[in-house]
CSV table of C-alpha atoms in Angstrom, one decimal:
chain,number,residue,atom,x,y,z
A,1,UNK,CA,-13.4,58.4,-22.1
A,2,UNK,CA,-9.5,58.7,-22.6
A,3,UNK,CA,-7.1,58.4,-19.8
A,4,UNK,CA,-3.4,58.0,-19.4
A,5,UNK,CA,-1.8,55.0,-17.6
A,6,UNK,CA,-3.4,51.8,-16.5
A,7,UNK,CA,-6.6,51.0,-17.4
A,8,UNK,CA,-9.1,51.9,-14.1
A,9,UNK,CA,-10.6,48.9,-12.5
A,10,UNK,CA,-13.1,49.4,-9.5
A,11,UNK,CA,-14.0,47.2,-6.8
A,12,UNK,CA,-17.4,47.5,-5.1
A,13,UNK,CA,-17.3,47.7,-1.2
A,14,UNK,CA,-18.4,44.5,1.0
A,15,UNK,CA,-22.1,44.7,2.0
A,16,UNK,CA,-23.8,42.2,4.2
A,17,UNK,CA,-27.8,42.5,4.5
A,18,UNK,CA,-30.0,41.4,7.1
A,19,UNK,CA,-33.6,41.7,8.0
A,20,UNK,CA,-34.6,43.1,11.3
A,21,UNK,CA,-37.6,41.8,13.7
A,22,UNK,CA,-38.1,44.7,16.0
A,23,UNK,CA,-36.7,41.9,18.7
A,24,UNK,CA,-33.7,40.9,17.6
A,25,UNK,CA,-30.4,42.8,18.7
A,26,UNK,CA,-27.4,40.4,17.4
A,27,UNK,CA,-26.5,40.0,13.9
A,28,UNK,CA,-23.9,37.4,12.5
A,29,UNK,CA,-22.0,36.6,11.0
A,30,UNK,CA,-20.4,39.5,9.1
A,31,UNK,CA,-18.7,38.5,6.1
A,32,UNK,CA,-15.2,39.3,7.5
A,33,UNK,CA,-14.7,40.9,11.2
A,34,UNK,CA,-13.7,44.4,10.8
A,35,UNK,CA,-10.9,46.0,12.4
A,36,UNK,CA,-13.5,48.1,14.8
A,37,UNK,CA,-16.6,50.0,14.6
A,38,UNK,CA,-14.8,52.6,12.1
A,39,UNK,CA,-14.2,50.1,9.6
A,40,UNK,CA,-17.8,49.7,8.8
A,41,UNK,CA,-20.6,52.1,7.9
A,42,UNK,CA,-24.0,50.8,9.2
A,43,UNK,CA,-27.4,51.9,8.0
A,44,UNK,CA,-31.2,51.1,8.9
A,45,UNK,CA,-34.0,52.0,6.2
A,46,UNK,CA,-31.1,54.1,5.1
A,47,UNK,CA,-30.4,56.4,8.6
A,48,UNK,CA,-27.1,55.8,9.0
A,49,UNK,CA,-26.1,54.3,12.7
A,50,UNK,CA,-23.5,56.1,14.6
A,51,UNK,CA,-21.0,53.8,16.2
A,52,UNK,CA,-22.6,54.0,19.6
A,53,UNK,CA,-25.6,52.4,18.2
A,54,UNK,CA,-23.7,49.1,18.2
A,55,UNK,CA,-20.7,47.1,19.1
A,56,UNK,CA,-18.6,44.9,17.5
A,57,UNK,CA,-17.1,40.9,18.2
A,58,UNK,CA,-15.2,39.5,15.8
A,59,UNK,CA,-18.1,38.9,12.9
A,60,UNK,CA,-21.1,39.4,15.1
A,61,UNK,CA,-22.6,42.8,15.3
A,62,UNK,CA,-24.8,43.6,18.5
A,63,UNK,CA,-27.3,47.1,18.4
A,64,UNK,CA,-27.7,48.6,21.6
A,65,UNK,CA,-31.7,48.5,21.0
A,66,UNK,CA,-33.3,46.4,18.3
A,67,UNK,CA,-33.8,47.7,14.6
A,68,UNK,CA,-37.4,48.1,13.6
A,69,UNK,CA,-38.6,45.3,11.4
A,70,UNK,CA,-38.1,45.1,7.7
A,71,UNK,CA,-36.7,43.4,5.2
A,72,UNK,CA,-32.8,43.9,4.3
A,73,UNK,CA,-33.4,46.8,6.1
A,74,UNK,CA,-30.1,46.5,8.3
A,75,UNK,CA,-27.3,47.2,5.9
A,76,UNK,CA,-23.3,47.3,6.6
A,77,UNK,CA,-20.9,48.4,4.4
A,78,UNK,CA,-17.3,47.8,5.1
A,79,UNK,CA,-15.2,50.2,4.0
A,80,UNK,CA,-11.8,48.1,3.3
A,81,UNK,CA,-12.2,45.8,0.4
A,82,UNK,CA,-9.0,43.6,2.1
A,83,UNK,CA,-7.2,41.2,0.7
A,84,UNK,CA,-7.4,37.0,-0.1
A,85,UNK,CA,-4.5,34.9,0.7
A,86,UNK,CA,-2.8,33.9,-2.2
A,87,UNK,CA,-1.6,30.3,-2.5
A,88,UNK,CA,1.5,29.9,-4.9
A,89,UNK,CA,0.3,26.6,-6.8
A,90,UNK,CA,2.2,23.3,-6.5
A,91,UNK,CA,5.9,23.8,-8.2
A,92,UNK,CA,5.5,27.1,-8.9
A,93,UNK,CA,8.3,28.8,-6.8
A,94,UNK,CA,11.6,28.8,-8.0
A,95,UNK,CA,14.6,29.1,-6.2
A,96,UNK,CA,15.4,32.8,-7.2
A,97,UNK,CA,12.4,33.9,-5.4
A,98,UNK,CA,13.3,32.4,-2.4
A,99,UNK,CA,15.6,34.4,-0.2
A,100,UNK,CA,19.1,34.5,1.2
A,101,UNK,CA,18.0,33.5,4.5
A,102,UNK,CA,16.4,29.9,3.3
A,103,UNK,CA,19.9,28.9,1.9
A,104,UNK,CA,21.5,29.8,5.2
A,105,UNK,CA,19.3,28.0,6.9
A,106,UNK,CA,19.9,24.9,5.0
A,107,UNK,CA,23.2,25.2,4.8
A,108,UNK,CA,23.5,25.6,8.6
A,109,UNK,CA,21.6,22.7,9.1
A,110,UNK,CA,24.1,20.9,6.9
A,111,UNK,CA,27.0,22.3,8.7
A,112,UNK,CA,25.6,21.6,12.2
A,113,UNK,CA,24.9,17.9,11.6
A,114,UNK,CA,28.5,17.3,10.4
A,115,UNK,CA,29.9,19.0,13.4
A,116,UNK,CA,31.8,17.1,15.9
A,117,UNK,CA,29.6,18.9,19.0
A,118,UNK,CA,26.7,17.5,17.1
A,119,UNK,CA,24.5,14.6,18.3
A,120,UNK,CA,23.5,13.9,14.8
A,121,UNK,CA,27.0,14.0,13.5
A,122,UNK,CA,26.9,10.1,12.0
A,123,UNK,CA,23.7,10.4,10.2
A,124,UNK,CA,24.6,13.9,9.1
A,125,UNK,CA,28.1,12.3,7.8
A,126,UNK,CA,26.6,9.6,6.3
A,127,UNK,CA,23.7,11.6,4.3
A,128,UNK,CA,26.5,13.8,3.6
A,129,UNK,CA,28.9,11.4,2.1
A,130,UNK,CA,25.9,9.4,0.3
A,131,UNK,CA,25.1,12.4,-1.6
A,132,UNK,CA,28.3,13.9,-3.0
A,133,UNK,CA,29.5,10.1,-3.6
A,134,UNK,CA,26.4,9.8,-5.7
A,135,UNK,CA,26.8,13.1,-7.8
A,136,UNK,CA,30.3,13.2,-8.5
A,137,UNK,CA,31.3,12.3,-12.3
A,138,UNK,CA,32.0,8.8,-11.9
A,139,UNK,CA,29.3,7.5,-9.8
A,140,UNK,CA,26.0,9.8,-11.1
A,141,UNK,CA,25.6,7.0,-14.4
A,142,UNK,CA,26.8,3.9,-12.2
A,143,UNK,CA,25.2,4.5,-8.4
A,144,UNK,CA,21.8,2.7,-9.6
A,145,UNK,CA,23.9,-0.2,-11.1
A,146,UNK,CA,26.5,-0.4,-7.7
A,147,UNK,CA,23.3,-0.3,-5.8
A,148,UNK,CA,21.6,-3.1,-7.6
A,149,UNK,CA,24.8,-5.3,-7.7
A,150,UNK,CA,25.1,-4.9,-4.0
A,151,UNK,CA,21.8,-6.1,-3.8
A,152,UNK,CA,22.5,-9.4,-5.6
A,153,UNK,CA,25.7,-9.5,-4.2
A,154,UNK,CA,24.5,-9.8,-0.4
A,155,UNK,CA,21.6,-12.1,-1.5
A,156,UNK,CA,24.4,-14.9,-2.7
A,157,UNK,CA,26.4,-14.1,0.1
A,158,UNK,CA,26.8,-17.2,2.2
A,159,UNK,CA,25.7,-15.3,5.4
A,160,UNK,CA,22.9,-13.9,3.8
A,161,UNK,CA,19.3,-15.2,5.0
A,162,UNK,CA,18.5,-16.0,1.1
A,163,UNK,CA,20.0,-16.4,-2.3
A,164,UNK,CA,18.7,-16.9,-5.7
A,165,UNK,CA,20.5,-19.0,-8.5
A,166,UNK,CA,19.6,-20.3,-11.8
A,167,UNK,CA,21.4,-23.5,-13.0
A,168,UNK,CA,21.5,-25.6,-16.0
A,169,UNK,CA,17.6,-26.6,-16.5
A,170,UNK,CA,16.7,-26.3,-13.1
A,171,UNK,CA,16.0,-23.3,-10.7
A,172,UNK,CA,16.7,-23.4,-7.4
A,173,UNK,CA,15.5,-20.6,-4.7
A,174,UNK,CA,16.7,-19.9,-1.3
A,175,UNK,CA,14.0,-18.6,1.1
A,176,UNK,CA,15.8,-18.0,4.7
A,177,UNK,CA,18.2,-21.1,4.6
A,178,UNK,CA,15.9,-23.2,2.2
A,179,UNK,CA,16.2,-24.1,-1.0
A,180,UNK,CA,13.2,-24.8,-3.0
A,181,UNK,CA,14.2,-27.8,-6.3
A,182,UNK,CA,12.7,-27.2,-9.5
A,183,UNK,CA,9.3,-29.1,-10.3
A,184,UNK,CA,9.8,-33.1,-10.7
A,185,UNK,CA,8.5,-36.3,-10.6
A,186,UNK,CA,8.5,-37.0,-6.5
A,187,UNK,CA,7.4,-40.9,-7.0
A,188,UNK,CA,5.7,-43.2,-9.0
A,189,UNK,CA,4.4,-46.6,-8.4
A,190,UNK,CA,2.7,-49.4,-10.4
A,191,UNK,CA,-0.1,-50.8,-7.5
A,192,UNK,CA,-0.7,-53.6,-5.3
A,193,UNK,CA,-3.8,-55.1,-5.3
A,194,UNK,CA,-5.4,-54.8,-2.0
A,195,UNK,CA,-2.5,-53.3,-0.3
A,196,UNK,CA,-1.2,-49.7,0.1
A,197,UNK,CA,1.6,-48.8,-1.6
A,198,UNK,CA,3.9,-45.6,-0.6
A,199,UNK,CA,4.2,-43.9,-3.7
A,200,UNK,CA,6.6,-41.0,-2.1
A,201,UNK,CA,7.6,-40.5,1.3
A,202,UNK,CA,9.1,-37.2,2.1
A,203,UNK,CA,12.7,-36.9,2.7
A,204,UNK,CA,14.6,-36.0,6.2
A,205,UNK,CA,14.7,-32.2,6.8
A,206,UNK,CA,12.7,-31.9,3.9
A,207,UNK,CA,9.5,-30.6,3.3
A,208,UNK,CA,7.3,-31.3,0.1
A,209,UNK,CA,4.4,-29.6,-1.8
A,210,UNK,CA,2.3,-31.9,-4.0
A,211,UNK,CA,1.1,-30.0,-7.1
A,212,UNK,CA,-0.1,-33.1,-8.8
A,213,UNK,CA,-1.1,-36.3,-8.7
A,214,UNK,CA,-2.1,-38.4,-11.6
A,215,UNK,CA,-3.6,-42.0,-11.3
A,216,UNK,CA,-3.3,-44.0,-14.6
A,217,UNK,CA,-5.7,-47.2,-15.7
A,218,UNK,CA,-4.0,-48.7,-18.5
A,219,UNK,CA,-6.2,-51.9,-18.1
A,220,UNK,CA,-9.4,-52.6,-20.0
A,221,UNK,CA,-11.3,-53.4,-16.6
A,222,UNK,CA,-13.2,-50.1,-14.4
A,223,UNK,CA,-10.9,-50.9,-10.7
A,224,UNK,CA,-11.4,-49.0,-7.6
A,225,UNK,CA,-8.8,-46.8,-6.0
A,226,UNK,CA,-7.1,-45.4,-2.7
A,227,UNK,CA,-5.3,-42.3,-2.4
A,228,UNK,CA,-3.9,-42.1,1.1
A,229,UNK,CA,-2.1,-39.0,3.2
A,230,UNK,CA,-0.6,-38.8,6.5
A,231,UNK,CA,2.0,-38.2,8.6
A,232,UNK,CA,4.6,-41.0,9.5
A,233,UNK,CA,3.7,-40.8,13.1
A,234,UNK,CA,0.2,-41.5,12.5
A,235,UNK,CA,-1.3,-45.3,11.5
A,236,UNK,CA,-3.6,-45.5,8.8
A,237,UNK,CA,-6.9,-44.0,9.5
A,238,UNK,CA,-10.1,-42.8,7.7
A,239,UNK,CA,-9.0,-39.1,7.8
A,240,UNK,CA,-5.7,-39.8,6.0
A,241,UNK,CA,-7.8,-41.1,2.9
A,242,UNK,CA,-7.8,-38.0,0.1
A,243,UNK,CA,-9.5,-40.8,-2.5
A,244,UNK,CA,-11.4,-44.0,-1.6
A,245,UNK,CA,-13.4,-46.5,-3.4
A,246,UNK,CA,-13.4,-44.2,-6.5
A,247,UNK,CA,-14.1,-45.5,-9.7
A,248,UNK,CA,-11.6,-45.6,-12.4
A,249,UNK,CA,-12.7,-46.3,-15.9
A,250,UNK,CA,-10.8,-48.6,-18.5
A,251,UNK,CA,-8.5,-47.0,-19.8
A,252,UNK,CA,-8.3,-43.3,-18.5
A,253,UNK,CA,-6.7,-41.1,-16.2
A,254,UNK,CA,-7.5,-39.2,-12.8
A,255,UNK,CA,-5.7,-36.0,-12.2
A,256,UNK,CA,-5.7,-34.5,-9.1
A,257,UNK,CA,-4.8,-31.0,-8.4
A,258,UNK,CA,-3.5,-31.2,-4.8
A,259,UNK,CA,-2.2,-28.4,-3.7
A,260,UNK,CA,-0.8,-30.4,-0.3
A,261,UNK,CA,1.9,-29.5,1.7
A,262,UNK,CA,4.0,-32.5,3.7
A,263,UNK,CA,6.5,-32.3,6.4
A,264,UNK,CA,9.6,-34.3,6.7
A,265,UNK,CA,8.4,-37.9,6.3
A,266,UNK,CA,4.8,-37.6,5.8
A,267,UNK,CA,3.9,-40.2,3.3
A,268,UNK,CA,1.7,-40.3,0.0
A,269,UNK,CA,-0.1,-43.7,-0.9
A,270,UNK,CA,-2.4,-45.7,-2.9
A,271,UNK,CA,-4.2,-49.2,-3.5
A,272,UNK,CA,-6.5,-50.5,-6.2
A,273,UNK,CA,-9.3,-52.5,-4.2
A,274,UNK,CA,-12.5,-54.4,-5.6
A,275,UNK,CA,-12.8,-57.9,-7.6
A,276,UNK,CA,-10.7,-57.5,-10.2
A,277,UNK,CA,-7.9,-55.7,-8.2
A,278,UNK,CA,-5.5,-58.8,-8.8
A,279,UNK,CA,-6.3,-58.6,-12.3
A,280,UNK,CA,-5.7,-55.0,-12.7
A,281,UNK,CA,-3.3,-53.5,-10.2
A,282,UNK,CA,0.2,-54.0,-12.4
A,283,UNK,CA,-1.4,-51.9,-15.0
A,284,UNK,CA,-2.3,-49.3,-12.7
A,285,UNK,CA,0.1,-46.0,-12.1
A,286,UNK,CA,0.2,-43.5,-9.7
A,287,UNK,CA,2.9,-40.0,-10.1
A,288,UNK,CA,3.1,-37.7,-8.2
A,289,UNK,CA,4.6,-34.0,-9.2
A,290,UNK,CA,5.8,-30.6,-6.9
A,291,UNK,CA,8.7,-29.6,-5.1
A,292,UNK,CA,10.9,-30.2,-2.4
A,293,UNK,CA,12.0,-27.4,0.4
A,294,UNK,CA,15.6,-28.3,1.4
């Protein structure tokens, strides 16, 4: 069939269906609650109800005197098809469809926070400021860089809680006051037979942490070690030995991942012990390796 214009579209009418039981009298829920009772059409087995037959509340519908039972017999047809709220997607409005009345509002808001009357006046200033510093032609390309260099800046500042700094060979990195020294040899000692030996004590208002120890036999005879830690208030106990009695074969080497750390003049030791520890302890060595907190 030819027509003129748009192309006709139709749109059937909502219908909900139920099922009556000869008992029942309340039927929900509707698919949408209509305006009133003249916004539906109701039918049973096809006679259509007359408005005083039933009342409506929000979705439910309620017969003044039960429909006779059947199946889908009870049918209401609503005689709006109504509308769905649309939902603009995410970043699809664009500022020409907004209207006059949401730049006012912004601007007003703008206005009032930099107005002397206003509470807000110093934050409103300062966002203010911030912003048409940051986009004028000389500070768009160097606000990132300023803002970085201010960074660093404060964080060598001598009243600033930390700095960082890289110099010569070594690095050196403040943490609230502290400086932590690049990775070194702490101590080293060739043993004592029979006696322990401090191979590193830590420093006053220092702090250390051992990453490594290492324990060196350069003798052709097995010898029995000590490895002792513990704070300089303490005497020598059996809980301050990390290593005792172990055997050390001819010739090789014990590394010791450690992990430890020692407070201002805790102390790290060791012995060689056993029969031939006379013999053996000048060619025994003991390093140790980590970093001192300043």
């Amino acid at each position: 069939m030819s027509y003129i214009g748009n192309q006709v579209t139709t749109i059937p009418f909502i219908t909900d269906t139920f099922s009556g039981t000869g008992a029942q009298t309340v039927f929900t829920p509707l698919t949408r609650a209509p305006a009133g009772t003249a916004a539906i059409a109701v039918f049973i087995s096809g006679v259509y109800q007359p408005p005083s037959a039933y009342s409506l509340n929000g979705d439910t519908l309620t017969f003044a005197s039960a429909p006779a039972s059947g199946t889908s017999n009870i049918i209401v047809l609503h005689l709006g098809n109504g509308s769905a709220t649309q939902v603009p997607s995410d970043g699809s409005v664009t500022l020409i469809k907004l209207s006059n009345d949401t730049y006012s509002y912004i601007n007003s808001a703008f206005t009032a926070a930099n107005t002397p009357s206003s509470t807000a006046n110093s934050a409103g200033v300062y966002a203010n400021s911030a912003f048409l510093t940051a986009n004028t032609p000389t500070h768009v390309a160097n606000s990132a860089a300023a803002y970085a260099n201010s960074a660093f800046t404060k964080a060598n500042n001598a009243t600033s809680n930390g700095s960082f700094a890289v110099t010569g060979s070594g690095l050196a990195v403040s943490l609230t006051g502290s400086v932590i020294t690049g990775y070194k040899i702490l101590g080293q000692i060739v043993t004592t037979a029979n006696s322990i030996a401090n191979v590193y004590v830590v420093p006053a208002t220092t702090s250390a942490s051992i990453g490594t120890i290492t324990v060196c036999n350069g003798t052709a005879s097995d010898v029995l070690l000590d490895l002792v830690m513990r704070p300089s208030t303490e005497a020598l106990a059996t809980k301050h030995f990390i290593v005792r009695g172990i055997t050390l074969p001819a010739a090789d080497t014990l590394i010791i991942d450690s992990g430890v750390t020692l407070n201002t003049g805790a102390i790290l030791a060791a012995n060689t012990t056993g029969g031939n520890a006379a013999a053996c302890a000048a060619g025994i060595s003991v390093h140790a390796y980590g970093v001192e907190i300043v």
